[in-house]
Coordinates of C-alpha atoms in Angstrom, one line a residue:
K9 CA 7.7 -17.9 -75.5
I10 CA 10.4 -17.1 -73.8
P11 CA 10.8 -19.1 -70.5
E12 CA 14.1 -19.0 -70.0
L13 CA 13.5 -15.9 -69.2
E14 CA 13.5 -14.8 -65.0
I15 CA 11.3 -12.4 -63.2
K16 CA 12.8 -11.4 -60.3
I17 CA 11.3 -8.3 -59.7
D18 CA 7.7 -8.2 -60.6
A19 CA 6.7 -4.2 -61.0
C20 CA 3.6 -4.8 -63.0
F21 CA 1.4 -6.0 -60.4
L22 CA 0.2 -3.6 -58.0
S23 CA 0.2 -4.9 -53.7
N24 CA 2.2 -3.8 -50.9
P25 CA 4.7 -7.3 -50.5
Y26 CA 5.4 -6.1 -46.6
A27 CA 1.7 -7.2 -46.1
T28 CA 1.4 -9.9 -48.3
D29 CA 3.7 -11.5 -45.2
L30 CA 1.4 -10.2 -42.4
F31 CA -1.1 -12.6 -43.6
L32 CA 1.4 -15.3 -44.1
E33 CA 2.7 -15.3 -40.3
N34 CA -1.4 -14.9 -39.2
L35 CA -2.0 -18.2 -41.7
N36 CA 1.2 -19.7 -40.5
N37 CA 0.1 -19.6 -36.6
E38 CA -4.0 -19.4 -36.3
L39 CA -3.6 -22.3 -39.2
I40 CA -0.8 -24.6 -39.9
L41 CA 1.1 -24.7 -37.5
T42 CA -2.6 -25.9 -35.3
G43 CA -3.1 -27.8 -37.9
K44 CA -7.2 -25.8 -38.2
L45 CA -5.9 -25.2 -42.0
R46 CA -8.1 -29.3 -42.5
D47 CA -10.5 -27.5 -41.6
Y48 CA -11.3 -24.8 -43.9
M49 CA -9.7 -27.2 -46.8
E50 CA -12.3 -30.0 -46.1
F51 CA -15.2 -28.4 -45.3
Y52 CA -17.3 -26.1 -46.9
P53 CA -17.1 -22.7 -45.8
S54 CA -19.2 -19.8 -44.7
Q55 CA -22.7 -18.3 -46.7
N56 CA -21.9 -15.0 -48.8
N57 CA -24.1 -13.7 -46.8
V58 CA -22.6 -14.3 -43.1
I59 CA -19.0 -13.8 -44.3
A60 CA -20.6 -10.2 -44.8
K61 CA -20.8 -10.0 -40.9
S62 CA -16.7 -9.5 -40.7
I63 CA -16.6 -7.6 -42.8
A64 CA -19.2 -4.9 -42.0
K65 CA -17.1 -5.4 -38.4
S66 CA -14.5 -3.8 -40.3
I67 CA -15.9 -1.2 -41.5
N68 CA -18.9 -0.4 -39.4
L69 CA -21.0 -0.9 -41.2
D70 CA -24.8 -3.5 -42.0
A71 CA -24.4 -6.7 -43.7
K72 CA -27.1 -6.3 -45.3
N73 CA -25.0 -3.3 -47.5
I74 CA -22.7 -5.8 -48.3
F75 CA -22.2 -8.1 -50.6
V76 CA -19.4 -10.8 -50.9
G77 CA -17.4 -11.8 -54.2
N78 CA -14.4 -13.9 -55.3
G79 CA -12.3 -10.9 -56.1
A80 CA -13.9 -7.4 -56.9
I81 CA -14.0 -8.5 -60.5
E82 CA -16.8 -10.4 -60.0
V83 CA -19.0 -7.5 -57.8
I84 CA -17.7 -5.4 -61.4
Q85 CA -19.4 -8.1 -63.3
A86 CA -22.1 -8.8 -61.1
V87 CA -23.1 -4.9 -61.2
M88 CA -22.3 -3.6 -64.5
H89 CA -25.2 -6.7 -65.8
N90 CA -27.5 -6.5 -62.9
Y91 CA -27.4 -2.7 -62.4
V92 CA -25.9 -1.3 -64.9
R93 CA -28.8 0.3 -68.2
N94 CA -28.8 2.8 -70.9
S95 CA -25.7 4.0 -70.6
L96 CA -22.9 5.4 -68.1
V97 CA -19.9 7.8 -68.1
V98 CA -16.5 6.8 -67.4
N99 CA -13.4 8.0 -66.9
I100 CA -10.6 7.8 -69.5
P101 CA -8.1 6.5 -69.1
T102 CA -8.8 4.0 -66.6
F103 CA -9.5 0.4 -65.7
S104 CA -10.4 -1.5 -68.7
S105 CA -13.6 -4.0 -66.8
Y106 CA -16.5 -1.5 -66.6
Y107 CA -16.2 -0.7 -70.0
E108 CA -15.6 -4.4 -71.3
F109 CA -18.2 -5.3 -69.1
V110 CA -21.4 -3.4 -70.1
K111 CA -24.4 -5.3 -71.3
S112 CA -24.3 -4.4 -76.0
D113 CA -27.1 -2.3 -75.4
T114 CA -25.6 0.4 -73.4
D115 CA -24.4 3.7 -74.0
V116 CA -21.0 4.1 -72.5
H117 CA -19.6 7.7 -72.8
Y118 CA -16.2 8.2 -71.8
Y119 CA -15.1 11.3 -70.0
Q120 CA -11.8 12.4 -71.2
L121 CA -9.0 12.9 -68.8
D122 CA -6.5 15.7 -69.8
K123 CA -2.8 15.0 -70.0
S124 CA -2.7 18.8 -69.4
E125 CA -3.8 18.3 -65.8
N126 CA -1.4 15.6 -65.0
Y127 CA -4.7 13.0 -65.7
L128 CA -6.0 14.7 -62.7
L129 CA -10.5 14.6 -62.3
D130 CA -11.6 18.0 -62.8
V131 CA -14.7 18.8 -60.5
E132 CA -16.4 21.5 -62.6
K133 CA -15.3 20.2 -65.9
Y134 CA -17.2 16.3 -64.8
L135 CA -19.9 16.9 -63.0
N136 CA -21.3 19.4 -66.4
F137 CA -20.3 16.6 -68.9
V138 CA -22.1 14.0 -66.6
K139 CA -25.1 16.9 -66.5
S140 CA -24.8 17.3 -70.1
V141 CA -25.3 12.8 -70.6
K142 CA -27.6 12.7 -68.2
P143 CA -26.1 9.2 -68.0
N144 CA -27.8 6.1 -65.9
T145 CA -24.8 5.0 -63.7
V146 CA -21.8 6.8 -63.7
I147 CA -18.2 4.9 -62.3
I148 CA -15.0 6.6 -61.0
I149 CA -12.3 4.3 -59.9
N150 CA -10.7 6.8 -56.6
P151 CA -7.9 6.6 -56.8
N152 CA -8.0 6.2 -60.2
N153 CA -5.4 2.8 -62.2
P154 CA -3.0 3.9 -64.2
N155 CA -1.9 7.4 -62.8
G156 CA -3.6 6.7 -59.6
G157 CA -5.0 10.4 -60.0
Y158 CA -7.7 10.5 -56.4
L159 CA -10.3 12.4 -55.5
N160 CA -10.0 13.9 -51.8
I161 CA -13.1 12.9 -49.5
D162 CA -14.1 16.9 -50.2
E163 CA -13.8 16.5 -53.6
L164 CA -15.6 13.2 -53.7
E165 CA -18.6 14.0 -51.6
R166 CA -19.7 17.1 -53.8
I167 CA -19.6 15.0 -56.7
I168 CA -22.0 12.7 -55.0
K169 CA -24.4 15.3 -53.3
E170 CA -25.1 17.1 -57.5
L171 CA -25.0 13.9 -59.0
N172 CA -28.2 12.1 -56.0
Y173 CA -30.5 11.8 -59.2
I174 CA -28.4 9.7 -61.3
E175 CA -29.2 6.0 -60.3
N176 CA -26.1 5.0 -59.3
I177 CA -22.8 5.9 -58.4
I178 CA -20.0 3.5 -58.4
I179 CA -17.0 3.6 -56.7
D180 CA -14.2 1.9 -56.4
E181 CA -12.1 1.9 -53.6
S182 CA -10.0 -0.8 -54.7
F183 CA -6.6 1.8 -54.2
I184 CA -8.0 3.7 -51.4
H185 CA -5.5 2.0 -48.9
F186 CA -2.5 3.4 -50.5
A187 CA -3.9 7.1 -50.4
Y188 CA -4.1 10.0 -47.7
E189 CA -4.4 13.6 -47.6
D190 CA -2.2 15.0 -45.6
N191 CA 0.7 13.5 -42.1
T192 CA -1.4 11.1 -40.4
L193 CA -1.5 9.3 -43.5
D194 CA -5.4 7.8 -42.1
L195 CA -7.5 6.5 -44.5
K196 CA -10.1 8.5 -46.0
S197 CA -12.8 5.9 -47.2
A198 CA -16.1 6.9 -49.0
T199 CA -17.9 4.0 -46.8
N200 CA -17.8 6.2 -44.0
I201 CA -20.5 8.7 -46.6
F202 CA -22.0 5.4 -47.3
N203 CA -25.9 5.9 -45.2
K204 CA -26.5 9.0 -46.6
Y205 CA -26.7 8.2 -50.3
P206 CA -28.5 5.5 -51.6
N207 CA -27.8 5.9 -54.7
L208 CA -23.7 5.0 -53.8
I209 CA -22.3 1.7 -55.1
I210 CA -18.8 1.4 -53.4
I211 CA -16.3 -1.3 -54.4
K212 CA -13.0 -3.1 -52.4
S213 CA -10.6 -5.1 -54.2
M214 CA -8.0 -7.0 -51.6
S215 CA -6.0 -8.4 -53.7
K216 CA -3.7 -4.8 -53.8
D217 CA -3.5 -3.1 -50.5
F218 CA -3.3 -7.5 -48.4
G219 CA -1.2 -8.2 -51.4
I220 CA -3.5 -11.6 -51.1
A221 CA -4.7 -11.8 -55.2
G222 CA -4.1 -16.1 -54.8
I223 CA -6.8 -15.8 -52.8
R224 CA -9.6 -13.6 -54.6
A225 CA -11.0 -11.4 -51.4
G226 CA -13.2 -8.2 -52.8
Y227 CA -16.7 -6.9 -51.6
G228 CA -19.1 -4.5 -52.9
V229 CA -21.2 -2.7 -50.7
M230 CA -24.4 -1.0 -51.6
S231 CA -28.2 -0.8 -51.3
Q232 CA -29.8 -4.0 -49.4
H233 CA -31.9 -4.8 -51.9
K234 CA -29.8 -4.5 -54.2
V235 CA -27.0 -6.9 -51.9
K236 CA -30.4 -8.9 -51.8
N237 CA -31.5 -9.5 -55.8
L238 CA -28.1 -10.7 -56.0
L239 CA -28.5 -13.1 -53.7
S240 CA -31.8 -15.1 -54.7
N241 CA -30.0 -15.1 -58.1
G242 CA -27.0 -17.1 -56.9
Y243 CA -24.2 -15.8 -54.9
L244 CA -24.8 -18.3 -52.4
W245 CA -20.7 -20.1 -52.0
N246 CA -19.2 -17.8 -53.8
C247 CA -15.6 -17.8 -51.6
S248 CA -13.5 -20.2 -51.1
G249 CA -12.9 -21.4 -47.1
L250 CA -9.4 -19.1 -47.3
T251 CA -11.1 -16.0 -47.8
E252 CA -13.5 -16.4 -45.0
Y253 CA -10.7 -17.5 -43.1
F254 CA -8.8 -13.4 -44.8
F255 CA -12.5 -11.6 -44.0
K256 CA -12.3 -13.2 -40.4
L257 CA -8.7 -12.0 -40.1
Y258 CA -9.6 -8.5 -41.4
S259 CA -12.3 -8.3 -39.0
K260 CA -10.1 -8.0 -35.7
K261 CA -8.7 -5.2 -33.7
S262 CA -5.2 -6.4 -33.7
F263 CA -4.6 -7.5 -36.9
F264 CA -5.8 -4.5 -38.6
E265 CA -3.2 -1.6 -35.9
N266 CA -0.2 -4.4 -37.1
Y267 CA -1.3 -3.7 -40.9
N268 CA -1.7 -0.2 -40.6
V269 CA 2.3 0.1 -39.6
I270 CA 2.9 -1.8 -41.9
R271 CA 0.4 -0.4 -44.2
K272 CA 1.8 3.5 -43.6
S273 CA 5.2 2.2 -43.6
Y274 CA 4.7 1.4 -47.4
I275 CA 3.7 4.2 -48.1
N276 CA 6.3 6.6 -46.9
E277 CA 8.8 3.7 -49.0
T278 CA 6.9 4.7 -51.7
K279 CA 6.5 8.2 -51.4
I280 CA 10.8 7.5 -51.7
F281 CA 10.1 5.2 -54.8
F282 CA 8.2 8.1 -56.9
N283 CA 10.4 11.1 -55.8
E284 CA 13.3 8.9 -56.4
L285 CA 11.9 8.1 -59.7
S286 CA 11.4 11.7 -60.9
S287 CA 14.5 13.0 -60.8
I288 CA 15.0 10.5 -63.8
P289 CA 15.1 13.1 -66.9
Q290 CA 14.7 11.0 -69.7
I291 CA 11.0 10.3 -68.6
K292 CA 8.0 11.7 -66.7
V293 CA 6.1 11.1 -63.3
Y294 CA 2.5 11.1 -63.2
P295 CA 1.5 12.7 -59.8
T296 CA -0.5 9.3 -58.0
M297 CA -1.5 8.0 -54.7
A298 CA -1.8 4.6 -55.7
N299 CA 1.3 2.5 -54.8
F300 CA 2.2 2.2 -58.6
A301 CA 2.9 5.4 -61.2
L302 CA 2.5 6.3 -64.7
I303 CA 6.0 6.9 -67.0
E304 CA 5.7 8.8 -69.8
L305 CA 8.7 8.2 -71.7
L306 CA 10.4 11.6 -73.0
D307 CA 13.1 10.2 -74.9
G308 CA 11.7 8.7 -78.0
S309 CA 11.9 5.3 -77.0
S310 CA 8.9 3.6 -77.1
S311 CA 7.3 1.8 -74.1
S312 CA 7.3 -1.9 -75.8
Q313 CA 11.1 -1.5 -76.0
F314 CA 11.6 0.2 -72.7
V315 CA 9.4 -2.4 -70.8
S316 CA 11.5 -5.5 -72.6
K317 CA 14.4 -3.7 -72.3
L318 CA 13.8 -4.5 -68.4
L319 CA 12.4 -7.3 -68.7
I320 CA 15.4 -9.5 -71.0
R321 CA 18.1 -7.5 -68.8
Y322 CA 17.1 -7.0 -65.2
G323 CA 14.1 -9.5 -64.8
I324 CA 11.9 -6.8 -64.2
Y325 CA 8.9 -6.9 -65.1
T326 CA 6.6 -3.5 -66.0
R327 CA 3.1 -2.8 -67.6
V328 CA 3.0 -1.7 -70.9
C329 CA 0.6 1.5 -71.6
D330 CA -0.3 0.5 -75.1
D331 CA -4.1 -0.6 -74.3
K332 CA -4.9 2.1 -72.8
I333 CA -7.2 4.2 -74.1
G334 CA -7.9 7.1 -73.3
L335 CA -3.0 7.4 -73.1
N336 CA -1.1 9.7 -75.5
G337 CA 2.2 9.0 -75.9
E338 CA 4.5 6.4 -74.9
F339 CA 3.5 5.0 -71.0
V340 CA 4.8 3.2 -68.2
R341 CA 2.7 1.6 -65.1
I342 CA 5.9 0.6 -62.5
A343 CA 4.2 -0.7 -59.2
S344 CA 6.5 -0.1 -55.7
R345 CA 7.4 -3.5 -53.7
T346 CA 10.3 -3.2 -51.4
K347 CA 12.5 -1.1 -50.5
E348 CA 15.4 -2.9 -51.4
E349 CA 13.7 -4.2 -54.9
N350 CA 13.1 -0.6 -55.7
Q351 CA 16.6 0.5 -55.5
I352 CA 17.4 -2.3 -57.5
I353 CA 14.0 -0.9 -59.8
I354 CA 15.8 2.9 -60.1
K355 CA 19.8 1.7 -61.0
S356 CA 18.4 -0.5 -63.5
I357 CA 16.6 2.0 -65.0
K358 CA 19.2 4.6 -64.8
N359 CA 21.2 1.6 -66.7
I360 CA 18.8 1.4 -69.4
F361 CA 19.5 5.4 -71.1
N362 CA 22.6 5.5 -70.2

């Protein structure tokens, strides 16, 4: 509507910009400079179950347990339409697709995360709620979107153990690469305990941590019969040649080692960014284990006003959270970008309040 507005910093999109650089560097060296890009453009990519083998190699699981999606959103839709029935429990606030994609005959039970507890999940209260409503499916996004709330692997496994009678436990780990549990910043994924729990479904987007939303890459880890059922009802050629190239790259030890250095460096920069944001008295920054933070405005201004000022005055695009059910107040979500961009964001927010 206002084409003369220029977005200089996109702090709405949730990705690691350094990982995008790493992917493009590999793409340039391996496909563009060698002329091999033509093969990925001209010919059909492999089918779903073949691409799954590359992912299986990288996460140390059987390829028959992996369903490859045209982005995680396709995996979410496939799972919600095929395996969620009768009723489910979803936490709020959270990623809206999990309650928007349910079938019309499915009852959605919302578990309200407590604002006084920083919208973090209380395991005991949550388990009591789930046991009282007896759903077919529970959904946990870890870290959660939009607040970045995180359950460590022990808390998560406790929930899975106590709810072993529930048909589907869906864990969305789209932001897990930004989370950590100690100073090593090592990954703690639920894929490491998948083989112990047959009712577990793990969904993973690659758009955020690798900064490649444009090529549409995601996957789900689930029981073999669930994967087989999905593949027998379509999805055989649902991925592009570039998606296949990325997952081949993802399975290479050397690539992941280089990526891991970038991942940890980005986490440290992000921690500094959110600490500096927390020093601004007019806002509250909620605890986060993702590459974004939920910001509450405390000065009486509205979130739409704040977002508009950042965009129009400084070209910084952030996410207004008025449409997130379960939030009570004026909230904005701000993503971490490069070190230089983060400093511009800090300065611009301070200027708005001054």
